Amino acid sequence: MYRLTAEEQTVVARAAALADAHIAPHANRVDREGCFPAESLKALADGGFMGLMIPVEHGGMGLRLRASMAVLEQIGQRCGSTAMIFLMHLCGSSCYVADAAANPAGPFAVLLGEVASGRHLSTLAWSEKGSRSHFWAPVGKARQEEGHVVLDAHKSWVTTANHADGYVATSVSATGTGIDLYLVRAGDAGWSVSGRWDGVGLRGNASNPMVLDSCRIPVDRRMGPAGGALDIMLGVVLPIFQLGCAAIATSQAEESIRLTTAHLGASRLHHLDAALSDLPVLRARLAQMRINTDRARAHISATLDSVEAPTDATTLLVLETKASAADAARETTELAMLACGGAAFSRHLEVERCFRDCRAMSVMAPTSDVIREFVGRALVGLPVFG
Ligand SMILES: Cc1cc2nc3c(=O)[nH]c(=O)nc-3n(C[C@H](O)[C@H](O)[C@H](O)COP(=O)(O)OP(=O)(O)OC[C@H]3O[C@@H](n4cnc5c(N)ncnc54)[C@H](O)[C@@H]3O)c2cc1C
């Protein structure tokens, strides 16, 4: 589906093999115990995958979006939590890439080497208690003070909180107009993680709340122009985040098909000398799961084509893709739960983890409701982000 070059296919195959050997074995425990998948992240770092989208001249793999999403899907099929942590790292580090491209002599160009070598794990700290899922409207403040910037904000959920090295945080600009993006480093004075994540799904994500309390950082930690961060947020991060969430949602749907197919084939009704897969109603559910998942894949594929050759429709496709894949994954994993019956409900099968994990994709911002609102606004001629 991703139409990759031979070289890209080799990278994806390497990711799949790494995920089988070093990520899948931990996934169930990570989910049950709600613990951070440290071994999985180390394996990705050791394999050079933290530099997946970092340009080659900075030591990364320099993969394009299309191939990066294929890698993400392979990780997501083995462990949703690891995939989301990895996606947030791709999003956070894409801000460093954007700043380094505009400012090659600046500090972010140096940081890219650290990211590519697996020594710096990044994430986004955008959602706030004050403006909730409306990440484009932070209420946290920045002010300039003696060559430093001082940040005050209450971030509501930050994936990888307490485990990341760098947090790309939004705030109302120190200029008073627009949004600024700053790199807050773990351990900066005034930075703290203020709670413990206990999610229904993606339980290994450490998506904890985070407080910036008079957090004082050097001025050169700002990415992009003062007050102008929205261009990086919407132009650089949004496509990676939207397509990444869609790829993870699809990976959960795909995994639920694999698990359901195996269960229906292996489970027997001895009194009828039949397998569950001999029941037409269960085969119809399986078929609908395949149709839903292929439809979501087709949407992702069309959006990737559009991102590579942008038209007026690209922004809407980028927005739609996450909602479409999230819906498909929710419907597909629900069908998987029904098809596998009590065996799924009682947690004998890992199908229920897919069912729980994929639900995050509908509520992570922009939420599916908000996406529908944006798309609806565009259709009736209102400004999308108005
Ligand atoms: C697993 C997980 C990981 C996360 N990781 C991160 C992270 O790393 N960084 C980060 O910044 N954030 C992160 N978040 C936060 C996430 O992006 C959302 O901001 C958060 O889930 C929103 O929850 P809320 O209760 O604040 O939603 P609310 O904003 O309170 O929304 C409640 C409901 O209202 C709906 N709604 C809200 N506004 C509108 C509107 N204008 N039109 C129609 N409906 C609307 C929503 O769809 C939702 O159903 C994470 C969340 C989760 C669940």
Tab-separated table of C-alpha atoms in Angstrom, residues 122-344:
chain	number	residue	atom	x	y	z
A	122	SER	CA	11.515	14.018	22.368
A	123	THR	CA	7.792	14.645	22.794
A	124	LEU	CA	5.140	17.367	22.551
A	125	ALA	CA	3.708	19.249	25.535
A	126	TRP	CA	0.877	21.126	23.853
A	127	SER	CA	-2.493	20.295	25.483
A	128	GLU	CA	-3.201	22.387	28.563
A	129	LYS	CA	-5.613	22.236	31.476
A	130	GLY	CA	-6.850	25.702	30.498
A	131	SER	CA	-7.679	25.104	26.830
A	132	ARG	CA	-7.947	21.289	26.969
A	133	SER	CA	-7.879	19.665	23.507
A	134	HIS	CA	-7.649	23.048	21.731
A	135	PHE	CA	-3.852	22.885	21.485
A	136	TRP	CA	-3.762	25.788	19.030
A	137	ALA	CA	-4.906	28.105	21.844
A	138	PRO	CA	-2.426	27.739	24.754
A	139	VAL	CA	-3.093	29.801	27.859
A	140	GLY	CA	0.327	29.136	29.438
A	141	LYS	CA	2.568	32.206	29.357
A	142	ALA	CA	6.152	33.066	28.429
A	143	ARG	CA	7.983	36.206	29.536
A	144	GLN	CA	11.498	37.477	28.810
A	145	GLU	CA	13.749	38.127	31.788
A	146	GLU	CA	17.475	38.982	31.674
A	147	GLY	CA	18.290	37.037	28.518
A	148	HIS	CA	16.100	34.125	29.571
A	149	VAL	CA	12.520	33.043	28.976
A	150	VAL	CA	10.320	32.142	31.946
A	151	LEU	CA	7.464	29.702	31.292
A	152	ASP	CA	4.322	29.122	33.341
A	153	ALA	CA	1.929	26.422	32.139
A	154	HIS	CA	-0.139	23.433	33.216
A	155	LYS	CA	0.154	20.771	30.512
A	156	SER	CA	-2.640	18.207	30.765
A	157	TRP	CA	-1.201	15.062	29.150
A	158	VAL	CA	2.341	14.645	27.877
A	159	THR	CA	3.242	11.270	26.389
A	160	THR	CA	6.654	10.052	27.659
A	161	ALA	CA	6.559	12.509	30.585
A	162	ASN	CA	9.388	11.670	33.001
A	163	HIS	CA	11.174	9.603	30.319
A	164	ALA	CA	11.759	12.130	27.516
A	165	ASP	CA	14.875	14.295	27.351
A	166	GLY	CA	13.141	17.130	25.502
A	167	TYR	CA	9.607	18.536	25.714
A	168	VAL	CA	8.440	20.803	22.880
A	169	ALA	CA	6.114	23.129	24.785
A	170	THR	CA	3.695	25.749	23.483
A	171	SER	CA	2.883	29.031	25.184
A	172	VAL	CA	1.317	32.381	24.449
A	173	SER	CA	4.238	34.230	22.873
A	174	ALA	CA	6.524	36.325	25.052
A	175	THR	CA	5.681	39.116	22.564
A	176	GLY	CA	2.022	38.862	23.672
A	177	THR	CA	0.774	37.870	20.208
A	178	GLY	CA	0.763	34.447	18.604
A	179	ILE	CA	2.309	31.210	19.894
A	180	ASP	CA	5.912	30.341	20.802
A	181	LEU	CA	7.444	26.855	20.838
A	182	TYR	CA	10.190	26.145	23.382
A	183	LEU	CA	12.383	23.178	24.180
A	184	VAL	CA	12.109	22.383	27.874
A	185	ARG	CA	14.702	19.851	29.000
A	186	ALA	CA	14.091	17.222	31.665
A	187	GLY	CA	15.464	18.612	34.906
A	188	ASP	CA	15.137	22.302	34.011
A	189	ALA	CA	14.394	24.304	37.170
A	190	GLY	CA	10.619	24.762	37.437
A	191	TRP	CA	9.814	21.677	35.301
A	192	SER	CA	7.942	18.831	36.964
A	193	VAL	CA	5.680	15.913	36.140
A	194	SER	CA	2.625	16.205	38.343
A	195	GLY	CA	0.684	12.947	38.161
A	196	ARG	CA	0.649	9.337	37.026
A	197	TRP	CA	-0.921	8.085	33.787
A	198	ASP	CA	-3.457	5.271	34.213
A	199	GLY	CA	-5.196	5.068	30.836
A	200	VAL	CA	-7.839	2.702	29.492
A	201	GLY	CA	-5.466	2.017	26.608
A	202	LEU	CA	-1.915	2.899	25.558
A	203	ARG	CA	-1.152	2.108	29.165
A	204	GLY	CA	2.611	2.211	28.758
A	205	ASN	CA	2.588	5.759	27.449
A	206	ALA	CA	3.388	7.687	30.631
A	207	SER	CA	1.045	10.430	29.343
A	208	ASN	CA	1.298	12.342	32.609
A	209	PRO	CA	0.414	15.953	33.377
A	210	MET	CA	3.351	18.366	33.507
A	211	VAL	CA	3.814	21.713	35.227
A	212	LEU	CA	6.083	24.579	34.189
A	213	ASP	CA	6.349	26.785	37.260
A	214	SER	CA	8.510	29.828	36.528
A	215	CYS	CA	10.597	27.484	34.389
A	216	ARG	CA	13.637	29.521	33.316
A	217	ILE	CA	15.311	28.528	30.039
A	218	PRO	CA	17.782	30.196	27.647
A	219	VAL	CA	16.260	32.373	24.921
A	220	ASP	CA	17.797	30.220	22.176
A	221	ARG	CA	15.556	27.305	23.149
A	222	ARG	CA	12.771	28.902	21.077
A	223	MET	CA	11.955	27.149	17.792
A	224	GLY	CA	10.757	29.276	14.894
A	225	PRO	CA	10.113	33.014	14.958
A	226	ALA	CA	8.655	34.743	18.041
A	227	GLY	CA	4.881	34.443	17.901
A	228	GLY	CA	5.058	32.421	14.678
A	229	ALA	CA	5.040	28.837	15.906
A	230	LEU	CA	1.640	28.020	14.397
A	231	ASP	CA	3.323	27.586	11.003
A	232	ILE	CA	5.532	24.793	12.401
A	233	MET	CA	2.640	23.296	14.384
A	234	LEU	CA	0.254	23.082	11.445
A	235	GLY	CA	2.687	22.921	8.536
A	236	VAL	CA	5.308	20.519	9.910
A	237	VAL	CA	3.917	18.604	12.895
A	238	LEU	CA	0.242	18.198	11.964
A	239	PRO	CA	0.795	15.971	8.873
A	240	ILE	CA	3.191	13.707	10.799
A	241	PHE	CA	0.849	13.486	13.800
A	242	GLN	CA	-2.346	12.968	11.793
A	243	LEU	CA	-0.907	10.350	9.461
A	244	GLY	CA	0.989	8.749	12.342
A	245	CYS	CA	-2.197	8.371	14.403
A	246	ALA	CA	-3.913	6.956	11.322
A	247	ALA	CA	-1.070	4.470	10.821
A	248	ILE	CA	-1.215	3.373	14.469
A	249	ALA	CA	-5.025	3.045	14.367
A	250	THR	CA	-4.715	0.949	11.211
A	251	SER	CA	-2.035	-1.187	12.831
A	252	GLN	CA	-4.428	-1.973	15.694
A	253	ALA	CA	-7.153	-2.923	13.220
A	254	GLU	CA	-4.703	-5.086	11.279
A	255	GLU	CA	-3.499	-6.839	14.412
A	256	SER	CA	-7.092	-7.493	15.496
A	257	ILE	CA	-7.744	-9.144	12.098
A	258	ARG	CA	-4.686	-11.370	12.542
A	259	LEU	CA	-5.691	-12.390	16.061
A	260	THR	CA	-9.343	-12.952	15.142
A	261	THR	CA	-8.482	-15.033	12.090
A	262	ALA	CA	-6.190	-17.223	14.187
A	263	HIS	CA	-8.794	-17.628	16.950
A	264	LEU	CA	-11.673	-18.488	14.592
A	265	GLY	CA	-9.537	-21.042	12.791
A	266	ALA	CA	-8.154	-22.700	15.916
A	267	SER	CA	-11.283	-22.798	18.121
A	268	ARG	CA	-13.482	-25.836	17.589
A	269	LEU	CA	-17.089	-26.813	18.247
A	270	HIS	CA	-16.465	-30.515	18.768
A	271	HIS	CA	-20.160	-31.492	18.920
A	272	LEU	CA	-20.583	-30.078	15.387
A	273	ASP	CA	-17.132	-31.154	14.144
A	274	ALA	CA	-16.649	-27.539	13.045
A	275	ALA	CA	-14.393	-24.562	13.721
A	276	LEU	CA	-15.691	-21.104	14.651
A	277	SER	CA	-14.578	-20.055	11.156
A	278	ASP	CA	-17.239	-22.403	9.749
A	279	LEU	CA	-19.952	-20.051	11.063
A	280	PRO	CA	-20.994	-17.635	8.263
A	281	VAL	CA	-21.841	-14.822	10.706
A	282	LEU	CA	-18.284	-14.840	12.074
A	283	ARG	CA	-16.784	-14.925	8.578
A	284	ALA	CA	-18.956	-11.930	7.669
A	285	ARG	CA	-17.595	-10.041	10.695
A	286	LEU	CA	-14.061	-10.872	9.655
A	287	ALA	CA	-14.795	-9.704	6.107
A	288	GLN	CA	-16.209	-6.410	7.398
A	289	MET	CA	-13.056	-5.946	9.507
A	290	ARG	CA	-10.944	-6.381	6.356
A	291	ILE	CA	-13.129	-3.935	4.386
A	292	ASN	CA	-12.965	-1.271	7.147
A	293	THR	CA	-9.202	-1.601	7.418
A	294	ASP	CA	-8.555	-1.513	3.677
A	295	ARG	CA	-10.782	1.575	3.406
A	296	ALA	CA	-8.712	3.343	6.086
A	297	ARG	CA	-5.512	2.310	4.285
A	298	ALA	CA	-6.821	3.712	1.007
A	299	HIS	CA	-7.513	7.014	2.783
A	300	ILE	CA	-3.978	7.111	4.201
A	301	SER	CA	-2.551	6.307	0.791
A	302	ALA	CA	-4.555	9.111	-0.899
A	303	THR	CA	-3.450	11.570	1.786
A	304	LEU	CA	0.223	10.627	1.402
A	305	ASP	CA	-0.083	11.164	-2.365
A	306	SER	CA	-1.648	14.567	-1.712
A	307	VAL	CA	1.013	15.600	0.825
A	308	GLU	CA	3.699	14.760	-1.752
A	309	ALA	CA	1.912	16.717	-4.506
A	310	PRO	CA	-0.154	19.291	-2.567
A	311	THR	CA	-3.457	20.653	-3.880
A	312	ASP	CA	-6.293	22.668	-2.294
A	313	ALA	CA	-7.624	19.395	-0.878
A	314	THR	CA	-4.468	18.443	1.041
A	315	THR	CA	-5.260	20.134	4.374
A	316	LEU	CA	-8.683	18.514	4.562
A	317	LEU	CA	-7.295	15.100	3.628
A	318	VAL	CA	-4.651	15.429	6.347
A	319	LEU	CA	-7.372	16.277	8.861
A	320	GLU	CA	-9.794	13.583	7.670
A	321	THR	CA	-7.299	10.709	7.668
A	322	LYS	CA	-6.935	10.504	11.449
A	323	ALA	CA	-10.718	10.533	12.048
A	324	SER	CA	-11.325	8.020	9.293
A	325	ALA	CA	-8.691	5.577	10.568
A	326	ALA	CA	-9.780	6.050	14.196
A	327	ASP	CA	-13.396	5.213	13.276
A	328	ALA	CA	-12.277	2.222	11.215
A	329	ALA	CA	-10.103	0.895	14.043
A	330	ARG	CA	-12.840	1.327	16.662
A	331	GLU	CA	-15.401	-0.457	14.465
A	332	THR	CA	-12.963	-3.188	13.461
A	333	THR	CA	-11.747	-3.962	16.964
A	334	GLU	CA	-15.346	-3.962	18.218
A	335	LEU	CA	-16.171	-6.571	15.559
A	336	ALA	CA	-13.093	-8.516	16.687
A	337	MET	CA	-14.372	-8.487	20.279
A	338	LEU	CA	-17.774	-9.788	19.119
A	339	ALA	CA	-16.306	-12.414	16.793
A	340	CYS	CA	-13.987	-13.764	19.496
A	341	GLY	CA	-16.717	-13.737	22.175
A	342	GLY	CA	-15.951	-14.518	25.821
A	343	ALA	CA	-12.373	-15.448	24.966
A	344	ALA	CA	-11.768	-11.796	24.043
